[in-house]
Coordinates of C-alpha atoms and ligand atoms in Angstrom, one line a residue:
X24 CA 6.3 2.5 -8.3
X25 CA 7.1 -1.2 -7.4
X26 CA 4.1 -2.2 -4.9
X27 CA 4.4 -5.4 -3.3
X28 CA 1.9 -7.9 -4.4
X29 CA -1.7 -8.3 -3.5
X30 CA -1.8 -12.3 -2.8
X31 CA -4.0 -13.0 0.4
X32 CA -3.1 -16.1 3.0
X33 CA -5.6 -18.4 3.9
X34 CA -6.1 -17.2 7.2
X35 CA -6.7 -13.6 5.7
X36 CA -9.6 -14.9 3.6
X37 CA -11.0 -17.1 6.4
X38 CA -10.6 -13.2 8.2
X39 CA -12.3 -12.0 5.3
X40 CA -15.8 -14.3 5.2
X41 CA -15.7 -14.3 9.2
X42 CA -16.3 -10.2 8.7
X43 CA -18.7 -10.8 5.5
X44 CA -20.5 -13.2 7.8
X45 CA -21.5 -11.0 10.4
X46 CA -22.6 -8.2 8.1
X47 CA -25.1 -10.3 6.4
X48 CA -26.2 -11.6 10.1
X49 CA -26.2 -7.9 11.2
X50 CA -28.1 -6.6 7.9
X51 CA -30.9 -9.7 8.1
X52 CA -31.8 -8.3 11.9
X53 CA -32.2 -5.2 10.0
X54 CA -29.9 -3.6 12.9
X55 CA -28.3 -1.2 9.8
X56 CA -29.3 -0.2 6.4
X57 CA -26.9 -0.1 3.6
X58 CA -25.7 2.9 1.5
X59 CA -23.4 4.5 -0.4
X60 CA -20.4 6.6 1.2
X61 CA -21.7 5.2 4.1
X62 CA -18.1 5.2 6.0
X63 CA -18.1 8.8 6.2
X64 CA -22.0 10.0 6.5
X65 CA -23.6 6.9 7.7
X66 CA -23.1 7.6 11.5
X67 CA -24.5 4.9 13.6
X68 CA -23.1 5.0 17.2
X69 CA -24.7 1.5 18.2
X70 CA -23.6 -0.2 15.1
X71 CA -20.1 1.3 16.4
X72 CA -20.6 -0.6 19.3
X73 CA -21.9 -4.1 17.6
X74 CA -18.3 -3.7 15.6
X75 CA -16.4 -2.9 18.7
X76 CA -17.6 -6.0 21.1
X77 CA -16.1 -8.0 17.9
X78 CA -12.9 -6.5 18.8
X79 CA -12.6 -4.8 14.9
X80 CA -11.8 -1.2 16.5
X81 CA -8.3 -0.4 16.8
X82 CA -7.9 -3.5 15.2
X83 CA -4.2 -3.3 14.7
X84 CA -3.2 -1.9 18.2
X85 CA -1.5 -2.9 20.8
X86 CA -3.3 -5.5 23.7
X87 CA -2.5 -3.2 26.3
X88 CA -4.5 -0.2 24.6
X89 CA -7.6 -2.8 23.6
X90 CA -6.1 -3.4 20.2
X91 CA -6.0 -7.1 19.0
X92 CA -2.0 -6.6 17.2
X93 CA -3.4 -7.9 14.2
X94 CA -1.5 -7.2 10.7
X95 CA -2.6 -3.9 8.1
X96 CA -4.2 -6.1 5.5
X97 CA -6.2 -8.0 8.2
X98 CA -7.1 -4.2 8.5
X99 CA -7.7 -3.8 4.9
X100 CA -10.0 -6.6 4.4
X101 CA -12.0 -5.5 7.5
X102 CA -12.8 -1.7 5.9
X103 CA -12.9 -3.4 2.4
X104 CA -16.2 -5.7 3.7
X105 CA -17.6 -2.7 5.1
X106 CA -17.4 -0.3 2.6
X107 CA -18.8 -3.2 -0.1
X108 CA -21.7 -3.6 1.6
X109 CA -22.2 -0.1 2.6
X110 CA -21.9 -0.3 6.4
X111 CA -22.1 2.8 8.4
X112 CA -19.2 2.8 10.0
X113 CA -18.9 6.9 10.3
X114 CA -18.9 7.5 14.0
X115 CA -15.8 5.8 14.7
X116 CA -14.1 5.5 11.7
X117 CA -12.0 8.4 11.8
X118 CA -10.5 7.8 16.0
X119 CA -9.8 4.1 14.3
X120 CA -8.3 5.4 10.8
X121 CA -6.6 8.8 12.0
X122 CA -6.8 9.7 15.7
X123 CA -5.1 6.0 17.1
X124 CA -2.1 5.9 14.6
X125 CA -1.4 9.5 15.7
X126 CA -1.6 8.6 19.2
X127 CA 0.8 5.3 19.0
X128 CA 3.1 7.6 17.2
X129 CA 3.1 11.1 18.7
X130 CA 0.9 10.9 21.6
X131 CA 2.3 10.8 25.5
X132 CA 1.5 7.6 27.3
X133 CA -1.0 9.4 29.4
X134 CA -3.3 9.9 26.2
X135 CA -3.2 6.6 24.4
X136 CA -3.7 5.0 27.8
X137 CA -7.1 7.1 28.4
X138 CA -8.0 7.5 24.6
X139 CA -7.2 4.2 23.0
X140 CA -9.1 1.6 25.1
X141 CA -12.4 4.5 25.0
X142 CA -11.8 4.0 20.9
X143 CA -11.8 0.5 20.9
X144 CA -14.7 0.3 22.9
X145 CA -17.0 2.9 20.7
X146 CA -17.1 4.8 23.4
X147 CA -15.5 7.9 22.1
X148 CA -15.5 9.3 18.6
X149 CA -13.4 11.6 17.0
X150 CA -13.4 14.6 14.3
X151 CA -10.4 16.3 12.2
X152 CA -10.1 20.1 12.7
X153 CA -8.1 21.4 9.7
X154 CA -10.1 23.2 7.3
X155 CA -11.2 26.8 7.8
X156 CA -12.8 29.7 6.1
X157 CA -9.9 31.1 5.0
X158 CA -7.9 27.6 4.4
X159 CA -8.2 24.7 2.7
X160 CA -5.7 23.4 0.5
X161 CA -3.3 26.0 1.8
X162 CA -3.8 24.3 5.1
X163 CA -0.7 26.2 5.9
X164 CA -2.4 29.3 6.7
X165 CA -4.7 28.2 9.5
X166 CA -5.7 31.4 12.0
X167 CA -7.0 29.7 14.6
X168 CA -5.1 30.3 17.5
X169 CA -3.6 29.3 21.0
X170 CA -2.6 31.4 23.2
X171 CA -0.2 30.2 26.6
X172 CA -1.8 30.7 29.8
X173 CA -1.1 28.8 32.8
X174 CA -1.7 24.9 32.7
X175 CA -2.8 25.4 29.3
X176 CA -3.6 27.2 25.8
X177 CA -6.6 29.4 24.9
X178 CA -8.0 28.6 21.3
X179 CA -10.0 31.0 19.7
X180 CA -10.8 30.5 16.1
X181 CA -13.6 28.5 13.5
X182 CA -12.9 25.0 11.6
X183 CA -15.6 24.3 8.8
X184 CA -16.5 21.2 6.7
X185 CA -15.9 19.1 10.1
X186 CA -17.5 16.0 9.5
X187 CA -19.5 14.4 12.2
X188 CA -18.3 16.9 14.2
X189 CA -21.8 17.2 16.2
X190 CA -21.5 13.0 16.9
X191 CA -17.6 13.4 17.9
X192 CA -16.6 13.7 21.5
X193 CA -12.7 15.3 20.3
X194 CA -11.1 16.9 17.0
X195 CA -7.6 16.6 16.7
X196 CA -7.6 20.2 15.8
X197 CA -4.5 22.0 14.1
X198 CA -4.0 25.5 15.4
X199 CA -1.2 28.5 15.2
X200 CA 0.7 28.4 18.6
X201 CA 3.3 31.0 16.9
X202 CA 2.5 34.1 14.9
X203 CA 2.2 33.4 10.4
X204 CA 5.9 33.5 9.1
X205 CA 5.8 34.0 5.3
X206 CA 9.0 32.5 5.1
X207 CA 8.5 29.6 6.9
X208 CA 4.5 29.4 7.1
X209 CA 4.9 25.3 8.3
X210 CA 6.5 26.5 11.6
X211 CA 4.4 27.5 14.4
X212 CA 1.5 25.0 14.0
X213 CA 0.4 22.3 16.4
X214 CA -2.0 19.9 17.2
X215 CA -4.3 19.7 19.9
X216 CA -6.7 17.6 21.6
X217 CA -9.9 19.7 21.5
X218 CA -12.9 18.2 24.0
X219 CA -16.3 19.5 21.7
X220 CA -18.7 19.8 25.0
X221 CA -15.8 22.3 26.3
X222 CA -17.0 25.8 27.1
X223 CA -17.0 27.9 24.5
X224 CA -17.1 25.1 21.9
X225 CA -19.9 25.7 19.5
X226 CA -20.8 23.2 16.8
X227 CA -23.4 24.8 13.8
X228 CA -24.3 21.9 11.1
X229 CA -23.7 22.6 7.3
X230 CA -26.2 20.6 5.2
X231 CA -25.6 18.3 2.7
X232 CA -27.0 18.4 -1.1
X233 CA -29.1 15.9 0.6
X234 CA -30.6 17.4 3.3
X235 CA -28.5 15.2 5.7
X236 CA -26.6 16.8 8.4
X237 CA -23.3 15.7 7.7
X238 CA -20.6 18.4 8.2
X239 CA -20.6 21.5 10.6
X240 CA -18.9 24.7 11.7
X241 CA -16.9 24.5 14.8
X242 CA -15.9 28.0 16.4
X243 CA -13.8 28.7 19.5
X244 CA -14.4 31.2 22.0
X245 CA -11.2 31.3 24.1
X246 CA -11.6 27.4 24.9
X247 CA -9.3 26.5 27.2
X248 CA -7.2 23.4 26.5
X249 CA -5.2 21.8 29.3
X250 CA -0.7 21.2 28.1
X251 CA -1.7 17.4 28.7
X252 CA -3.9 17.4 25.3
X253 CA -1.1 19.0 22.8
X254 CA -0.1 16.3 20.7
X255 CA 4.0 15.5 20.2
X256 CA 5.7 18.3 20.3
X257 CA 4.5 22.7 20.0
X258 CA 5.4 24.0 17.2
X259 CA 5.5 20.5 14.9
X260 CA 1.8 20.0 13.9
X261 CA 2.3 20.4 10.0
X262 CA 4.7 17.4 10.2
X263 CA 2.7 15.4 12.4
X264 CA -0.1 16.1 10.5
X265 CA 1.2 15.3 7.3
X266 CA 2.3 11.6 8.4
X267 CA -1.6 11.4 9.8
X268 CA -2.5 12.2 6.1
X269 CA -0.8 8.7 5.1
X270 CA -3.2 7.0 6.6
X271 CA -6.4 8.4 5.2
X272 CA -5.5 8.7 1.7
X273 CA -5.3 5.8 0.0
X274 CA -7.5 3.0 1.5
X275 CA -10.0 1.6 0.0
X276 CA -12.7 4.3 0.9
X277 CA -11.3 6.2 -2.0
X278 CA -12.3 3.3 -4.0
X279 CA -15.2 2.0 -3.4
X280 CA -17.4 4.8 -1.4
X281 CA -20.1 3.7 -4.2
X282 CA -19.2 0.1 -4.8
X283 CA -23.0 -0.9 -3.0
X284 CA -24.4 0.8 -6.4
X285 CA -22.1 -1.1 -8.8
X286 CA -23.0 -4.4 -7.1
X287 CA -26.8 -3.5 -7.1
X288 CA -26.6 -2.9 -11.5
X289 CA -24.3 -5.6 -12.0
X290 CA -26.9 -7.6 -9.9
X291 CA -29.9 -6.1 -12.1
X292 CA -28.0 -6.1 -15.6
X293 CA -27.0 -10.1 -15.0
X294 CA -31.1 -10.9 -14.1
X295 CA -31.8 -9.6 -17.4
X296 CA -29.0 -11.0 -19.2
X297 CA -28.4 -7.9 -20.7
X298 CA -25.0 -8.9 -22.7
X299 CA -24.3 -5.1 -24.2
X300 CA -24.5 -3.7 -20.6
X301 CA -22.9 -6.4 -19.2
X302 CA -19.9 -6.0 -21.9
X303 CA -19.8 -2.1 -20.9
X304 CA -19.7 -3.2 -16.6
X305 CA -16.8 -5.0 -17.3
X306 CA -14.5 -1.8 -18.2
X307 CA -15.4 0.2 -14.7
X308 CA -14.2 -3.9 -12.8
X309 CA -11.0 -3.9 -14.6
X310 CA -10.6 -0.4 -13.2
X311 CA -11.9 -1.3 -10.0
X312 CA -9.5 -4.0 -9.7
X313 CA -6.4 -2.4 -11.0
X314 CA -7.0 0.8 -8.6
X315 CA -7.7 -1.9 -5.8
X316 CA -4.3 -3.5 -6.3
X317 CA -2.7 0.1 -6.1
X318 CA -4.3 0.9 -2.6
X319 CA -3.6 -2.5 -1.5
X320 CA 0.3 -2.3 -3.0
X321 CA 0.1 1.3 -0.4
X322 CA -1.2 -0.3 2.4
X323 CA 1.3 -3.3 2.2
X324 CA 4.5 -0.8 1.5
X325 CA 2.8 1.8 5.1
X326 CA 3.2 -2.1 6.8
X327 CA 6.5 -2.2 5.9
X328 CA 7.4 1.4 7.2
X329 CA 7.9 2.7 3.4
X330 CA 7.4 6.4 2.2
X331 CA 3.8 6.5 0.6
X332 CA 3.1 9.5 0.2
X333 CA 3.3 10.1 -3.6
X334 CA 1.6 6.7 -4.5
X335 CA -1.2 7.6 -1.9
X336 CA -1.9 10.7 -3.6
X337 CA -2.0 9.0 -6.9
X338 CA -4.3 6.3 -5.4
X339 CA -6.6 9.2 -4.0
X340 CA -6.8 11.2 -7.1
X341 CA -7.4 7.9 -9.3
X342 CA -9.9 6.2 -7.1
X343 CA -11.7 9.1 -6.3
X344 CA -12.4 9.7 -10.0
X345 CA -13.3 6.5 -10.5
X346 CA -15.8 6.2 -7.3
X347 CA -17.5 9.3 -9.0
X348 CA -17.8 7.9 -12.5
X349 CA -20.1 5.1 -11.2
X350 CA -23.4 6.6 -11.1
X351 CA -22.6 8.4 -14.6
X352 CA -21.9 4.4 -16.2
X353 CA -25.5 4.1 -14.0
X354 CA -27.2 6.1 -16.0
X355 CA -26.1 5.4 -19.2
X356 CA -26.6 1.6 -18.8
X357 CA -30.4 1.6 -17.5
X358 CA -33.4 3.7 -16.6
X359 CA -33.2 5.1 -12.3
X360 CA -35.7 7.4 -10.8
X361 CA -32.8 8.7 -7.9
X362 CA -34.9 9.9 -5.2
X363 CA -33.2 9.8 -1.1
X364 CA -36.3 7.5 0.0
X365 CA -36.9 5.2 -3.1
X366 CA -38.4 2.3 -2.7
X367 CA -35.8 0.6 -5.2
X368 CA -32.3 0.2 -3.9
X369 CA -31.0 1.0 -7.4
X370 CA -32.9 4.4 -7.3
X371 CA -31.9 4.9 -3.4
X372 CA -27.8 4.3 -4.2
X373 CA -27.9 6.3 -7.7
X374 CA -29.6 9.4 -5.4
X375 CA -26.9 9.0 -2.5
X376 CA -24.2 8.5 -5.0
X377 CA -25.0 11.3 -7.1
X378 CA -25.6 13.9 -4.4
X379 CA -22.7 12.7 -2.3
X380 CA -20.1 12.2 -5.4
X381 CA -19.0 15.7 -5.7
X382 CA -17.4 15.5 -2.6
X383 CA -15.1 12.4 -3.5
X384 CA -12.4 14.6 -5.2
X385 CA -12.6 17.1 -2.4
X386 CA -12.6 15.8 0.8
X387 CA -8.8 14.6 2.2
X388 CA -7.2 16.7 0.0
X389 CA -8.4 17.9 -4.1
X390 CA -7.5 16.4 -6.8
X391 CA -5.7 19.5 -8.0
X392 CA -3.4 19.5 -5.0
X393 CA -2.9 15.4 -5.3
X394 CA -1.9 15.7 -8.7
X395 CA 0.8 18.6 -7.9
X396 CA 2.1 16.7 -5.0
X397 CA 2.9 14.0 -8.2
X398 CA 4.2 16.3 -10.6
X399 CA 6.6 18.1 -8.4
X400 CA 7.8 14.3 -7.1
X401 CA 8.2 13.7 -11.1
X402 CA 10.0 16.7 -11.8
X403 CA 12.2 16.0 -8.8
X404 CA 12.9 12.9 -10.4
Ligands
LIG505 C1 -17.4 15.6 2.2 C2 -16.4 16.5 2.8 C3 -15.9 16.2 4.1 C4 -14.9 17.0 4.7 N1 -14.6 16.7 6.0 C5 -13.6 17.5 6.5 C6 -13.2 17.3 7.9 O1 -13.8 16.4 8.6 N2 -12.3 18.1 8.4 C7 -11.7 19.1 7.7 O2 -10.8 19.7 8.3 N3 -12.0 19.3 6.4 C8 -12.9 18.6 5.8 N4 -13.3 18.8 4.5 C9 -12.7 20.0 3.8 C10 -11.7 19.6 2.7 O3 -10.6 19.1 3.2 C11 -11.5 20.9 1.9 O4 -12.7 21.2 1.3 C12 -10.4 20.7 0.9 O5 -9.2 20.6 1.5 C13 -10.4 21.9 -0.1 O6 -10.3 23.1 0.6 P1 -11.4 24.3 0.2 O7 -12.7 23.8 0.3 O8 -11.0 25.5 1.1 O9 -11.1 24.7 -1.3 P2 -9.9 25.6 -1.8 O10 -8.6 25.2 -1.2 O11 -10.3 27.1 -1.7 O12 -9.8 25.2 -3.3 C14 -10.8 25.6 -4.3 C15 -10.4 25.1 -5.7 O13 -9.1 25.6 -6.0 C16 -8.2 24.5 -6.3 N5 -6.8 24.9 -5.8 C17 -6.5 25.4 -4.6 N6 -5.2 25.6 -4.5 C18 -4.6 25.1 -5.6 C19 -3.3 24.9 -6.1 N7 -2.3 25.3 -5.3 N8 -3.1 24.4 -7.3 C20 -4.2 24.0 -8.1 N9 -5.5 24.1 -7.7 C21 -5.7 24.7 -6.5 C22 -8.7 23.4 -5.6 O14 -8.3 22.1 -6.2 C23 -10.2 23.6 -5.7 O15 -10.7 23.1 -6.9 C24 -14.3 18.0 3.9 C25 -14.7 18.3 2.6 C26 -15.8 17.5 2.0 C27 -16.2 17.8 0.6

């Protein structure tokens, strides 16, 4: 892989404390508390809102669709200041990561000229529709379906593991529009604009290890869906869908999901001058750094219109694995007492961390899949 390198301008680092500024400002008038994987569970419409009248929604975008046409790393530097200090950033994060680049790439005018501006704003959050009962990693075989009908398409069907699918207004939601072709089992799939307070849209939450409702069961009870929300083109959905994958896999939420928990030791571990532990801290920051260099390398070569998807899935399955193997060094280095409503923000991050980490590896694609989307790319040569 040759990545481009990682060196920030001035202007990017000025970017950088502007964000950090406002965060500490924001967390000192207590209007959010920090955690761990807080981009995904820690939904928080009016902290959406707080980030949105700064103009950091859609942040790369185009003017004319509320965007502020600023660069991928200005980007970067954003999610890496919010992820570090565990900002819950779930309820628009995935219209701003996912749903807009779709838009600006497939989308009709119609749609990014109604949906983009509502994005920026925080005034409309999205959820991905791709899993199902039956599919996972074989996304391929989804059995949701549309049916034609006048003016429109009838879905009937269930998604499952939809996160924040109860705070989202839309799923981008991947459905068969042609009948399952073992010979071709890409073809016939498409995307679709799915409104979640439709008729016959019903939303049934799946708890988290933690009690927290985080993810949900969507089912579809011939919901009809107007031709003005299919996204691109009938029948292309796997592609599309695939390029949409680029942008969620390697950024730095698949790196630092429990960085707020590293800080907090390294923060304890330095008071007490505790050299030994210090020594054994350093190992998971050279790691940290060299993953965050990859991801950064990814986002710079996405910028530059290059084919990631290979080094995004080894980003993914690296900085996944090393996200998870936080609270484990945790443990080993000093005494916690993880409870969810601990007093002690060590104890509070180790229990989010610990009952949130399984997930790391699975959500966006397993590590299993990632690492035979690298070895079939290595024996391709
Ligand atoms: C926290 C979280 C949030 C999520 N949010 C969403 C969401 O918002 N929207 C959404 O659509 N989905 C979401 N998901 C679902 C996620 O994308 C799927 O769980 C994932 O793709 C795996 O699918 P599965 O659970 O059906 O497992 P399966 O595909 O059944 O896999 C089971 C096991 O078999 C292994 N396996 C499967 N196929 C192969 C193979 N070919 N080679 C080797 N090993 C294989 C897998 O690695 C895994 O270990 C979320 C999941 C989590 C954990």
């Amino acid at each position: 892989m040759k990545l481009p390198s990682s060196q920030f301008t001035k202007d990017q680092e000025k970017f950088r404390l502007e964000v950090r500024s406002f965060l500490q400002k924001e967390l000192a008038n207590r209007t959010f508390e920090t955690a761990c994987d807080s981009w995904l569970s820690g939904c928080n419409p009016q902290f959406s809102k707080k980030i949105a009248e700064q103009g950091w929604i859609g942040l790369t975008w185009p003017r004319k669709y509320g965007g502020q046409e600023r660069s991928a790393i200005d980007r970067y530097i954003l999610t890496e200041e919010f992820l570090a200090i565990g900002a819950p950033v779930a309820a628009h994060w995935i219209a701003d990561r996912q749903t807009g680049p779709l838009l600006l790439r497939y989308g009709t005018e119609e749609q990014r000229s109604y949906f983009l501006p509502r994005i920026t704003k925080a005034e409309c959050f999205f959820a991905i529709g791709l899993s199902e009962p039956n599919s996972g990693s074989d996304l391929a075989s989804v059995s949701t379906n549309a049916k034609k009908v006048e003016g429109g398409w009838l879905v009937n069907g269930a998604k499952t593991w939809t996160s924040n699918a109860h705070d989202a207004h839309f799923m981008i939601t991947l459905v068969r529009t042609a009948p399952y072709d073992k010979d071709s089992k890409h073809s016939g799939l498409s995307q679709m604009i799915l409104d979640l307070h439709d008729k016959g849209v019903s939303v049934k939450p799946i708890k988290y290890l933690t009690g927290e409702r985080h993810f949900n069961e969507v089912f579809f009870e011939d919901v009809f869906v107007p031709d003005n929300r299919i996204v691109g083109t009938i029948g292309e959905g796997w592609k599309q869908g695939l390029a949409e994958l680029a942008f969620e896999r390697s950024g730095p939420e698949r790196i630092l999901s429990t960085f707020p928990l590293l800080e907090e030791i390294y923060s304890i571990l330095k008071q007490q001058q505790n050299k030994e532990a210090m020594n054994k801290l350093t190992e998971l920051v050279a790691k940290l750094w060299s993953l965050r260099n990859l991801s950064l390398g990814v986002a710079k070569m996405l910028e530059q219109g290059g084919e990631v998807a290979v080094p995004a899935a080894l980003v993914k399955a690296m900085g996944t694995q090393f996200e998870q193997s936080i609270p484990e060094m945790v443990r080993l280095l000093t005494e916690t007492y993880p409870t969810m409503d601990a007093q002690k923000m060590l104890d509070r991050y180790m229990a989010q961390s610990i009952l949130h980490s399984p997930g790391f590896t699975i959500r966006g694609g397993t590590t299993e899949i990632l690492y035979g989307i690298i070895a079939k790319d290595v024996i391709n040569g």
